[in-house]
Coordinates of C-alpha atoms in Angstrom, one line a residue:
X1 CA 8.6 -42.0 -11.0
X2 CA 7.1 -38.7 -9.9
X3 CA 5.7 -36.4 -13.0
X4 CA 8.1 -33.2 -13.3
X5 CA 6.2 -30.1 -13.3
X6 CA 6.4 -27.8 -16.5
X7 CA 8.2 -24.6 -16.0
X8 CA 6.2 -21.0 -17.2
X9 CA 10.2 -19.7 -17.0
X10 CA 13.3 -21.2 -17.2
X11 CA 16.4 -19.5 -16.5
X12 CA 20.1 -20.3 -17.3
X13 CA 23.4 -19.2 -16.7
X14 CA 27.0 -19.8 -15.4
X15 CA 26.2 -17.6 -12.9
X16 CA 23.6 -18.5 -11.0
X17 CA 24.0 -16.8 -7.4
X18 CA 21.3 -18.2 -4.9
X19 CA 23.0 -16.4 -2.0
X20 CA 23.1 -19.5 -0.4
X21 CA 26.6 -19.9 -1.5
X22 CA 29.8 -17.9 -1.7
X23 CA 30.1 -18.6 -5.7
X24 CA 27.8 -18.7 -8.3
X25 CA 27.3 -22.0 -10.2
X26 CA 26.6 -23.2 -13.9
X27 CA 23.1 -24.2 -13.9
X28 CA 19.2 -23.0 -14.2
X29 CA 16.2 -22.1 -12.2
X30 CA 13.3 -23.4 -13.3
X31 CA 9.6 -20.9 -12.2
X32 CA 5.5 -22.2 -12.1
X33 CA 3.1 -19.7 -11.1
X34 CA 4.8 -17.9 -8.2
X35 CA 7.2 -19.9 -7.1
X36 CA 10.4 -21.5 -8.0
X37 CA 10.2 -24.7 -8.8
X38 CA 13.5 -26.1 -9.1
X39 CA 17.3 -24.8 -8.8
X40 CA 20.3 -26.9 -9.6
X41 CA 23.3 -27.3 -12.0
X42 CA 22.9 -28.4 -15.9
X43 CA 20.5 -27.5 -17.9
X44 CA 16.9 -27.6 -16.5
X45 CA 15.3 -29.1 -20.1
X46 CA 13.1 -31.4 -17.7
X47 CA 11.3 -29.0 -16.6
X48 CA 10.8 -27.3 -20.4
X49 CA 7.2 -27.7 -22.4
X50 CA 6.4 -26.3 -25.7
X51 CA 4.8 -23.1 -23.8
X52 CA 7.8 -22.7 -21.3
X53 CA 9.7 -19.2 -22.1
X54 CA 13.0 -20.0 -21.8
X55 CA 16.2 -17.3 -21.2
X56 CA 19.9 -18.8 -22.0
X57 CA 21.8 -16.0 -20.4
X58 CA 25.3 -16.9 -21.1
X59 CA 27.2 -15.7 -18.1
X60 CA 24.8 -12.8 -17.3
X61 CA 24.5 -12.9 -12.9
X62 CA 21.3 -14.8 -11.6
X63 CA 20.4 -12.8 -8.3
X64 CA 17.5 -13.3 -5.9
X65 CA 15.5 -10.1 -6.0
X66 CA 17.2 -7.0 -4.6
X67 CA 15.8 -5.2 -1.5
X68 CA 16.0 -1.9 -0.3
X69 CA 15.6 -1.7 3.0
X70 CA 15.7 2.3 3.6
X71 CA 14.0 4.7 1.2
X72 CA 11.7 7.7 1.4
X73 CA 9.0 7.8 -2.0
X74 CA 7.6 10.9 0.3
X75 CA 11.2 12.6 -0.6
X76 CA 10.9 11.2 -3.9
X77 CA 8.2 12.5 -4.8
X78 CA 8.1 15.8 -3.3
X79 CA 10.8 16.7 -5.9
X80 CA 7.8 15.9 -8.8
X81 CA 4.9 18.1 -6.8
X82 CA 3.4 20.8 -9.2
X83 CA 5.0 22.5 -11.9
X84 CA 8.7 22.2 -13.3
X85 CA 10.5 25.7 -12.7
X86 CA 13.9 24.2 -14.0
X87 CA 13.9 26.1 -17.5
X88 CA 12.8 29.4 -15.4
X89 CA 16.2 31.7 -15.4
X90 CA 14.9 34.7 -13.4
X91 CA 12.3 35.8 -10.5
X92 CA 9.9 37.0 -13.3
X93 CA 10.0 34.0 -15.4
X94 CA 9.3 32.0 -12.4
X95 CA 6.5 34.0 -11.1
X96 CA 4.6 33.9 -14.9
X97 CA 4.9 30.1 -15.2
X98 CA 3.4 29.5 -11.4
X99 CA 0.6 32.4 -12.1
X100 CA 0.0 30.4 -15.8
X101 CA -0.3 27.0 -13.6
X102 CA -2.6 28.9 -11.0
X103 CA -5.3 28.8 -13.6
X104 CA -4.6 24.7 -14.1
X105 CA -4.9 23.8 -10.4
X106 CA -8.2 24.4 -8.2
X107 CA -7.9 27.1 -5.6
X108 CA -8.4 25.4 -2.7
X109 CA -4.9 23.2 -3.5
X110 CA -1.7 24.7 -3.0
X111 CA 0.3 25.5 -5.9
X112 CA 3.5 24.1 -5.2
X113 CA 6.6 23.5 -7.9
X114 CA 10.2 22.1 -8.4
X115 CA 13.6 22.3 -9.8
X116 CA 13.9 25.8 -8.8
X117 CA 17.4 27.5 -9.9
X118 CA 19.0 27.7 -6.8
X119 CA 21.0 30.6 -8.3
X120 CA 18.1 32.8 -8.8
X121 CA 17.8 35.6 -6.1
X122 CA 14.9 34.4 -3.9
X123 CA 12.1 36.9 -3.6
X124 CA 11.4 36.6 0.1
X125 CA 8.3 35.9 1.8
X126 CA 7.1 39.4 1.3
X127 CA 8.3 39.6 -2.5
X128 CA 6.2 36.1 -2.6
X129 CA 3.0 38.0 -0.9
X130 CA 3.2 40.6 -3.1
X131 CA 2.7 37.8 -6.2
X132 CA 0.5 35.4 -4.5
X133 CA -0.8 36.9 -1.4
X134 CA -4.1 34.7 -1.4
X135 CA -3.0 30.6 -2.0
X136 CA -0.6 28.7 -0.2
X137 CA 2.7 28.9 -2.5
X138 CA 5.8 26.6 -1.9
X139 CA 8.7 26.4 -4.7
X140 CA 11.2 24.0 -4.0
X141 CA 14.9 24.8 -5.4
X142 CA 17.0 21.9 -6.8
X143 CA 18.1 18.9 -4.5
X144 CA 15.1 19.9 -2.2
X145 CA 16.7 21.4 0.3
X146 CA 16.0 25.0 -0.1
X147 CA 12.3 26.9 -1.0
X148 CA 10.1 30.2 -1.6
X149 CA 7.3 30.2 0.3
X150 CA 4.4 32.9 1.0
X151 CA 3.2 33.7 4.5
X152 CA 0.2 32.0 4.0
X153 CA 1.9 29.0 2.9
X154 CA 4.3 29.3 6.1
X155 CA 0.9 30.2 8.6
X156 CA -0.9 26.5 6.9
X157 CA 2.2 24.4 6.5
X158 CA 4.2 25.8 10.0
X159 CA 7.7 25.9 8.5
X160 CA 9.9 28.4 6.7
X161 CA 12.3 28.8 3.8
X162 CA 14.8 28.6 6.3
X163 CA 13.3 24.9 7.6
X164 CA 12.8 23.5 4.4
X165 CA 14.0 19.8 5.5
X166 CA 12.0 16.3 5.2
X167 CA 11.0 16.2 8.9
X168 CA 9.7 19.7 9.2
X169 CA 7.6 19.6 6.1
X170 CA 5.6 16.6 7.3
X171 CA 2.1 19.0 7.3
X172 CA 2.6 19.2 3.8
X173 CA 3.0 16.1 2.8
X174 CA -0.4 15.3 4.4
X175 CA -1.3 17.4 1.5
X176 CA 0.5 15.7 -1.6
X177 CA -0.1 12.1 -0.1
X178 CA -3.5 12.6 -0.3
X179 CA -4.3 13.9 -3.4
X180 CA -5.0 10.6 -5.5
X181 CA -4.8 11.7 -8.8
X182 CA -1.2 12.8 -8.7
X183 CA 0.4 10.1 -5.6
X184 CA -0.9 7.1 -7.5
X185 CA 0.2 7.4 -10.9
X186 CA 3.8 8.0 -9.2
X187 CA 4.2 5.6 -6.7
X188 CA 3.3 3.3 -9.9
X189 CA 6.1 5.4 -11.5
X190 CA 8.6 5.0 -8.4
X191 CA 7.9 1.1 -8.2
X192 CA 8.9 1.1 -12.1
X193 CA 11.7 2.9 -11.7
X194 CA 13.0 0.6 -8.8
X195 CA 11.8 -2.7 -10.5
X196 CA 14.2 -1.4 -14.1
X197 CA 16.6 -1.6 -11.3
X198 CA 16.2 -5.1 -10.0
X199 CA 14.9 -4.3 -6.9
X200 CA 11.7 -6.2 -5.8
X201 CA 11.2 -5.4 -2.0
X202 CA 11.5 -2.1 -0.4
X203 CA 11.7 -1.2 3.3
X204 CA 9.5 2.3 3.0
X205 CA 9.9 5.2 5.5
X206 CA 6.6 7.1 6.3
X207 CA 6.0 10.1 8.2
X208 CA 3.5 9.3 12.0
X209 CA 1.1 7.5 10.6
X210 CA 1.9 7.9 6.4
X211 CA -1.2 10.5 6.4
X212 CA -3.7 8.3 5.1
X213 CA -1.1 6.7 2.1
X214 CA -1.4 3.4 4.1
X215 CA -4.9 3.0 2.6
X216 CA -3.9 3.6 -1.1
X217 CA -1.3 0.5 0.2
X218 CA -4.1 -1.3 0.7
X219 CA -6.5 -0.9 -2.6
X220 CA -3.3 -1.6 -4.9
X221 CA -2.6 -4.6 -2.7
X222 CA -6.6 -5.9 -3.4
X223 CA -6.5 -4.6 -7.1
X224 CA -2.9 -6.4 -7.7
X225 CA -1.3 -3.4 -9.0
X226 CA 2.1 -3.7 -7.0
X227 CA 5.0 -5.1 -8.7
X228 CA 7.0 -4.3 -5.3
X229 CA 6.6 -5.6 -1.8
X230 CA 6.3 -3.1 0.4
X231 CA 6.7 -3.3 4.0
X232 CA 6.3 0.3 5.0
X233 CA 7.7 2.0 8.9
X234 CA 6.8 5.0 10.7
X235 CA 8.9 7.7 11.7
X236 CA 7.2 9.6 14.1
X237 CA 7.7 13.3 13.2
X238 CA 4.7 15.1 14.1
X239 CA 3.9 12.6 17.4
X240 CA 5.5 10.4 19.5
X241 CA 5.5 7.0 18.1
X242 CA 2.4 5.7 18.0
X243 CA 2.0 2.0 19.3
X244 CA -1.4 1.1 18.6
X245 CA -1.4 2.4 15.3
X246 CA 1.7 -0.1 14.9
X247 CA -0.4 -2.5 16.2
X248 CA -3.1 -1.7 13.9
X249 CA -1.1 -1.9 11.0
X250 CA 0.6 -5.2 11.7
X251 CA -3.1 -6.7 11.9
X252 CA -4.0 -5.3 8.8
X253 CA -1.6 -6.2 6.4
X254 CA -0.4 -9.5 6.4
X255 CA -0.8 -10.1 2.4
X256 CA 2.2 -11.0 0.7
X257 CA 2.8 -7.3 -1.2
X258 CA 2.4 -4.9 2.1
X259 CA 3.2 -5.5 5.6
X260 CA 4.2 -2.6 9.2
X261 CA 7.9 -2.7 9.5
X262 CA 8.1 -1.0 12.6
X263 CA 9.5 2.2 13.6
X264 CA 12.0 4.5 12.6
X265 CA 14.3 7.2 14.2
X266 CA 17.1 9.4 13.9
X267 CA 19.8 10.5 16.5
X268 CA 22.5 12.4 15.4
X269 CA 23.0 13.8 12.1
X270 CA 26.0 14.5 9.6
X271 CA 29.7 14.3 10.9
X272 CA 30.3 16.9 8.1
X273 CA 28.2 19.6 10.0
X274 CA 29.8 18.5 13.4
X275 CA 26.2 17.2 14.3
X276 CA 27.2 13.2 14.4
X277 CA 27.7 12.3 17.8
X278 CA 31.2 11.5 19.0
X279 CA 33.2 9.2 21.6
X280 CA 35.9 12.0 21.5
X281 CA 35.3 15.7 20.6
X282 CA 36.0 17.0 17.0
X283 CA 39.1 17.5 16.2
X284 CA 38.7 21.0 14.7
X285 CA 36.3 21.7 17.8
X286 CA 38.0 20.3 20.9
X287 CA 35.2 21.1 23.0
X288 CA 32.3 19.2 21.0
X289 CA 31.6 15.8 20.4
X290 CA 28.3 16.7 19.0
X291 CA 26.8 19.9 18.4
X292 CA 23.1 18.6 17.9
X293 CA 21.1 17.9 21.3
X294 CA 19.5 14.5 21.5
X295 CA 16.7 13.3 23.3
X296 CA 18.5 9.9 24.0
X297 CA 16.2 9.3 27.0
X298 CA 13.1 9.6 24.8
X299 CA 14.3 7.4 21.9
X300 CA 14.9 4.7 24.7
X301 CA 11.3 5.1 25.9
X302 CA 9.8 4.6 22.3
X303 CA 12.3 2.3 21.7
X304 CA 11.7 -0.4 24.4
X305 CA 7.6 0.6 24.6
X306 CA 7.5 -1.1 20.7
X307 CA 9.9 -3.8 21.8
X308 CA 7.7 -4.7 24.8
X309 CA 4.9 -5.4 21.9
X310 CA 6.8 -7.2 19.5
X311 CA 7.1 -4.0 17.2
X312 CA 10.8 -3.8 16.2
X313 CA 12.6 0.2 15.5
X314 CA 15.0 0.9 13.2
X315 CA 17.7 4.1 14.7
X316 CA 19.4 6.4 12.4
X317 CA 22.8 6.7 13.6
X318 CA 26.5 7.8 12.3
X319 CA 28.9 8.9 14.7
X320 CA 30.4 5.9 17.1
X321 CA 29.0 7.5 19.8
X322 CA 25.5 7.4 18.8
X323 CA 25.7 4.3 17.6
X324 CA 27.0 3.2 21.0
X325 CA 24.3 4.0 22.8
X326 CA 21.5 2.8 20.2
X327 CA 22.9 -0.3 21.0
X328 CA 23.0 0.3 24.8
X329 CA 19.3 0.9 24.0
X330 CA 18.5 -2.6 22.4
X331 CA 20.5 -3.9 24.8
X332 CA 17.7 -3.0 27.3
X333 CA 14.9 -5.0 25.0
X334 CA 13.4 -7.0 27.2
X335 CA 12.7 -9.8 24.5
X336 CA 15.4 -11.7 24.0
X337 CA 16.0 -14.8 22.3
X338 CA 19.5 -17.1 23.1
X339 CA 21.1 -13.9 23.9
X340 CA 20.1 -11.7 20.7
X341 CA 17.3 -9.4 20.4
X342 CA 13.9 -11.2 19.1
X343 CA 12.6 -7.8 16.9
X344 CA 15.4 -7.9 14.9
X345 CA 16.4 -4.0 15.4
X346 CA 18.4 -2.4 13.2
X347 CA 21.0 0.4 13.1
X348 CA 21.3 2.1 9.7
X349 CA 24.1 4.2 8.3
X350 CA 27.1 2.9 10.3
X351 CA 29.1 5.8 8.8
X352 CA 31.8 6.1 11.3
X353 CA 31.8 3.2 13.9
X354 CA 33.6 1.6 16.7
X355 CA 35.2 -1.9 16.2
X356 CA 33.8 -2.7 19.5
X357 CA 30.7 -1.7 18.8
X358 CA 30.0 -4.1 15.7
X359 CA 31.2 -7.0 17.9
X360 CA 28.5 -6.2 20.4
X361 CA 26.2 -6.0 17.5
X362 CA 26.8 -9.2 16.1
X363 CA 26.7 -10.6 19.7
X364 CA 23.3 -8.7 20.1
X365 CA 21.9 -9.5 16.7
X366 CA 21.5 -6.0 15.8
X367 CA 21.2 -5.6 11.9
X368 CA 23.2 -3.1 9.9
X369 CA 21.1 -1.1 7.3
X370 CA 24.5 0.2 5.5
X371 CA 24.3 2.5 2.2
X372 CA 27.2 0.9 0.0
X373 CA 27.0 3.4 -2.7
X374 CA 27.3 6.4 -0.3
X375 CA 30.7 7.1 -1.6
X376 CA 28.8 8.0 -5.0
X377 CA 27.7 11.3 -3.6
X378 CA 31.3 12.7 -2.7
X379 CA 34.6 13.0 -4.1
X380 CA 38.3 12.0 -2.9
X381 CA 39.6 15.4 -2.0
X382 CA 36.4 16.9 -0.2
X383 CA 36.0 14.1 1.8
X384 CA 39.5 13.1 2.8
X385 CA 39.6 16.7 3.5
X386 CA 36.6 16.4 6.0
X387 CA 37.5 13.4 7.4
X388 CA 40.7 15.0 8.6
X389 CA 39.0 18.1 9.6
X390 CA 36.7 16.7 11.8
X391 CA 38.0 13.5 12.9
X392 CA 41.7 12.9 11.6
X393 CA 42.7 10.2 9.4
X394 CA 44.0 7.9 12.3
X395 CA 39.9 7.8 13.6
X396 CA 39.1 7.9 9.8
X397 CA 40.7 4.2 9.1
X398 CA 37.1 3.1 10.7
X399 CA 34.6 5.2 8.1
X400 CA 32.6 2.5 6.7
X401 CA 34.1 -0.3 8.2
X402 CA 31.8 -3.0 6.6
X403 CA 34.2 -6.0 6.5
X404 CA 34.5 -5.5 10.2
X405 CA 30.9 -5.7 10.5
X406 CA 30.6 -9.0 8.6
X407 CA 33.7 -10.6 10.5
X408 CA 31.7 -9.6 13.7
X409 CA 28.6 -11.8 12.8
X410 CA 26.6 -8.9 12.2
X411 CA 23.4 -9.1 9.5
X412 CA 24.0 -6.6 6.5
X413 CA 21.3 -5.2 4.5
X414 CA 21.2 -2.6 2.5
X415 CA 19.5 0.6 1.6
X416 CA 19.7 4.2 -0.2
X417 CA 18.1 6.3 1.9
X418 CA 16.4 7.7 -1.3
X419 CA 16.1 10.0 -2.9
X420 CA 19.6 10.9 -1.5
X421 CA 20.7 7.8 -3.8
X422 CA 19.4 5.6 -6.5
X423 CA 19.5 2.0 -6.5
X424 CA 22.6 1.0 -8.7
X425 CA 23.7 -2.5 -7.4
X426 CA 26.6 -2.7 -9.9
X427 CA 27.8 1.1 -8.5
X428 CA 27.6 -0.1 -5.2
X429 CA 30.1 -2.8 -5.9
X430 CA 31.9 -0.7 -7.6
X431 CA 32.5 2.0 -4.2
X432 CA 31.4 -1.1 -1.4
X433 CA 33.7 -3.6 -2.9
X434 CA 36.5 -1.0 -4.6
X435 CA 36.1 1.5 -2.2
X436 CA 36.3 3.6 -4.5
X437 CA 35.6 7.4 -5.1
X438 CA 33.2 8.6 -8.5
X439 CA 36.9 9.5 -10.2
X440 CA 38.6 6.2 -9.6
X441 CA 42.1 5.9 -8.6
X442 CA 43.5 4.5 -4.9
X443 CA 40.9 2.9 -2.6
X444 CA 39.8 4.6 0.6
X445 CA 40.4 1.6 3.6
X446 CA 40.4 -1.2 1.1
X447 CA 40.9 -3.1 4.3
X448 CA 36.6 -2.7 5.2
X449 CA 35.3 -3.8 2.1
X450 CA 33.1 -6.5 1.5
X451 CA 33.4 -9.4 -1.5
X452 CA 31.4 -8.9 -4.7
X453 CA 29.4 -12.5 -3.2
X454 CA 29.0 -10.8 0.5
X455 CA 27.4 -7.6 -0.9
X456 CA 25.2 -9.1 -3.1
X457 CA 24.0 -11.5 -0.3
X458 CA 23.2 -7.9 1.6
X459 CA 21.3 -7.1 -1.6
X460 CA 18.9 -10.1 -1.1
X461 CA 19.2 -12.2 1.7
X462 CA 20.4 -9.2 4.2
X463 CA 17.7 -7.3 3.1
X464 CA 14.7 -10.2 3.5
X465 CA 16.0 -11.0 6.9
X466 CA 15.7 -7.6 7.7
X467 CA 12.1 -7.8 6.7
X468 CA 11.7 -10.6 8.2
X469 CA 10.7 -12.6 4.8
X470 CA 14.0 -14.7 4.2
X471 CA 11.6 -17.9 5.1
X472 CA 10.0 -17.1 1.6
X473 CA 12.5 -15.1 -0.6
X474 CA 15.8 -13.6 -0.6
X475 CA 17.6 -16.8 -1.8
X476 CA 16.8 -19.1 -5.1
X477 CA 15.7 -22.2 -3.6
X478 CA 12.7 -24.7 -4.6
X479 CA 9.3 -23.4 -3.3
X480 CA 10.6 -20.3 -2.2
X481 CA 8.4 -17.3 -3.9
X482 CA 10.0 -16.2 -7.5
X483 CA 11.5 -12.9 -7.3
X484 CA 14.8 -12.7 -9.2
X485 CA 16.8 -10.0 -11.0
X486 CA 19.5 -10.6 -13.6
X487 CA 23.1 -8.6 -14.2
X488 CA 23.8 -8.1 -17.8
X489 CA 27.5 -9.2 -16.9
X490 CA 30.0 -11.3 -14.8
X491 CA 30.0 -9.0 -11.6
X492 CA 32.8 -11.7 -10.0
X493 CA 35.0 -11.5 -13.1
X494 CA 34.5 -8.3 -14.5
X495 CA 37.1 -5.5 -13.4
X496 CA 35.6 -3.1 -9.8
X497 CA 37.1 -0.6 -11.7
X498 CA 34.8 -0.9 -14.9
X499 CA 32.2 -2.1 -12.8
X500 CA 29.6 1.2 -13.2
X501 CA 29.0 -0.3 -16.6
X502 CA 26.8 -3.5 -15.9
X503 CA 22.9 -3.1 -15.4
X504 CA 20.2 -4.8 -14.6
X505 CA 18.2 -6.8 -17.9
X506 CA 15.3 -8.9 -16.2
X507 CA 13.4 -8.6 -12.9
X508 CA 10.9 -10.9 -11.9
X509 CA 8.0 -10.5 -8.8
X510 CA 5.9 -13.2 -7.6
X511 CA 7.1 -15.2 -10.9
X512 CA 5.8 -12.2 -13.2
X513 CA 8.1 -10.5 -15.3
X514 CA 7.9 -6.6 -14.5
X515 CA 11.4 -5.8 -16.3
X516 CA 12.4 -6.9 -19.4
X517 CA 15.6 -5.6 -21.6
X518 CA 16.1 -8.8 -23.2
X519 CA 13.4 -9.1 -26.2

């Protein structure tokens, strides 16, 4: 008979979920080196030697490592840049801590800052000139979306207090991305954070051509310092998409830690501020059904020029309009395989959708990039209260309409779009599965939910089809690579409604251990 191999890990529970199944089973996984050796029921002490660490985990979840297939460390990390204003209360406590940190930081940086109380008075740009008239200031307020900036600041960066969003700031993060000493110790902090939270591959958004970050990929890769694959996109901001930079990237990195993605895009924007794209007008604006202009024409040309190399886009779309015509768009993709597109495109948001449209997804092979814990971020009242402002509650039955989705054959994956949310797989049960609101109480169309075993399977194998790795991960099978995270409780038996409680106790990558709240 054939000599079993000895396990480095051993793993076992009574719920083991490989995501190749709807239900979890009684029984262990057994780890060597990188790789999973072995999966099956019972008890795995075959594989056991006296240097094997072994984990009995009662009925604590096995998972395949999570991915999150739409998240911005550029955003993330912007709210960390230079100097913490938070515990400033006025104007002139704000202006002695930044002049204090002038003398830290050498005068041909910027002196930026964040957490800024967005209830104190801003100066203006020429209150800001009058206390930093020579060096490029920026402050950002809390949440990020509001800042005090001097006019030199505003004449190097080319934005304003008044266009203080992600996609105008790009020039700045040039800046902050490559200045070593700060980005690398906190992408090593982000990739921390995220593995504490079972997630072990990430779909990251970069700005054109990620400024130069692509080469700090690159030396963590070679110095094996990730504890995260990364398989990074651009979103061309400052440019046109680049091709041949996609090209060049896709050459490049073809290690198992970093990999190009592709592309990604945005069309319309929030429904809330009338700006998602409609099939019919608003109801509180009969006249609009979106009040954003979109270059539709040119995200078609970008679109179909990546296609035609094999370089796949991702489109940022919430309205069932624009979501219609992104997939008129990939419907144009001239490579096709058995009827569905071969780059495995990808539509993410989904808030408000067409039934018809997610059949022609599924049909298509379009993959849906959803953000199940979106409803984390709002309450019952304000939104229902939205919802029938904009829309009406009768179009409203088809917010976040997931289960249709699934019944439609579609591909789910899912992301946070972070930092608008953190990963918290148990809270997105809790709102994807409950549909519920923070404060509890009556679900909001019940009927589009998923189960607690199809979300989950979005978590992992959703998310490594969308990066095209489910050959190698995104399910527990033997000689598949070992990236695994563990739920500190029963997520199928244990209430949606107390569901917020559970976390994650042990993540895995590559068969290393990277998280550990068990010992």
């Amino acid at each position: 008979m054939p000599q079993t191999r000895n396990a480095e890990i051993l793993l076992r529970s009574s719920n083991l979920f490989t995501a190749t199944k709807s239900r979890p089973m009684d029984g262990y996984i057994a780890i060597a080196g990188q790789r999973i050796i072995s999966v099956g029921p019972g008890s795995g002490l075959e594989y056991v030697h006296d240097h094997t660490k072994i984990y009995l985990l009662g009925d604590k979840v096995i998972c395949p490592g999570f991915s999150d297939v739409h998240c911005f460390f550029t955003g993330y990390v912007l709210g960390l840049a230079g100097l913490d204003l938070s515990a400033c209360t006025t104007a002139s406590d704000v202006f002695a801590a930044m002049k204090a940190y002038g003398n830290e930081v050498l005068p041909e940086k910027p002196l930026l800052a964040h957490g800024l109380n967005n209830q104190i008075d801003p100066p203006g740009v020429a209150g800001m000139d009058c206390q930093f008239g020579s060096r490029a200031v920026v402050l950002f307020g809390q949440g990020g979306e509001t800042c005090w900036m001097n006019t030199i600041a505003i004449q190097r960066y080319q934005f304003t207090p008044s266009t203080c969003y992600p996609e105008a700031i790009w020039r700045l993060l040039r800046d902050i991305l490559n200045d070593r000493e700060f980005i690398v110790p906190k992408f090593k902090e982000y990739i921390k954070m995220l593995n504490s939270r079972g997630i072990t591959s990430i779909k990251e958004m970069g700005f054109d051509d990620f400024y130069g970050f692509t080469d700090i990929l690159q030396k963590l890769e070679e110095d094996h310092e990730l504890s995260m694959r990364v398989h990074f996109m651009s979103q061309p901001v400052g440019s046109p998409a680049n091709i041949p930079f996609g090209l060049a990237m896709r050459d490049r990195f073809k290690g198992d830690f970093v990999r190009f993605s592709g592309y990604n895009q945005m069309t319309d924007g929030s429904i809330s501020q009338m700006e998602g794209d409609l099939k019919k007008p608003y109801n509180c604006a009969p006249k609009t059904c979106c009040a954003k202009n979109i270059n539709y024409a040119a995200i078609e040309k970008e679109t179909l020029a990546a296609d035609a190399e094999g370089l796949r886009f991702s489109l940022h779309a919430q309205g069932d309009a624009a979501i219609s015509k992104v997939i008129d768009i990939f419907e144009k993709c001239a490579r096709k395989k058995d009827g569905k597109i071969a780059n495995r495109h990808a539509i993410t948001d989904l808030e408000f959708s067409d039934p018809s449209d997610l059949e022609r997804m599924g049909k298509l092979g379009v993959i849906a990039e959803i953000y199940p814990q979106i409803m984390s971020i709002a309450d019952r009242s304000g939104k229902l209260a939205m919802i029938s402002d904009k829309i009406g509650l009768d179009r409203g039955k088809y917010y976040w309409n997931r289960r249709k989705m699934k019944d439609s054959g579609v591909m789910i994956s899912c992301g946070t779009d972070l930092p608008l949310l953190i990963d918290d797989i148990p809270e997105s049960i809790y709102h994807a599965c409950g549909a519920f609101f923070p404060e509890g109480g009556e679900s909001f169309n019940a009927d589009n939910t998923l189960t607690v075993a199809e979300l989950l399977t979005a978590w992992t194998f959703g998310g490594q089809y969308n990066l095209g790795r489910e050959a190698e991960l995104g399910t527990l099978e033997a000689g598949k690579l070992a990236d695994i995270a563990v739920l500190d409780a029963n997520v199928f038996e244990r209430p949606l409604s107390d569901m917020r409680q559970v976390k994650v106790c042990l993540t895995i990558v590559n068969g290393q251990e990277v998280y550990n709240r068990l010992s």
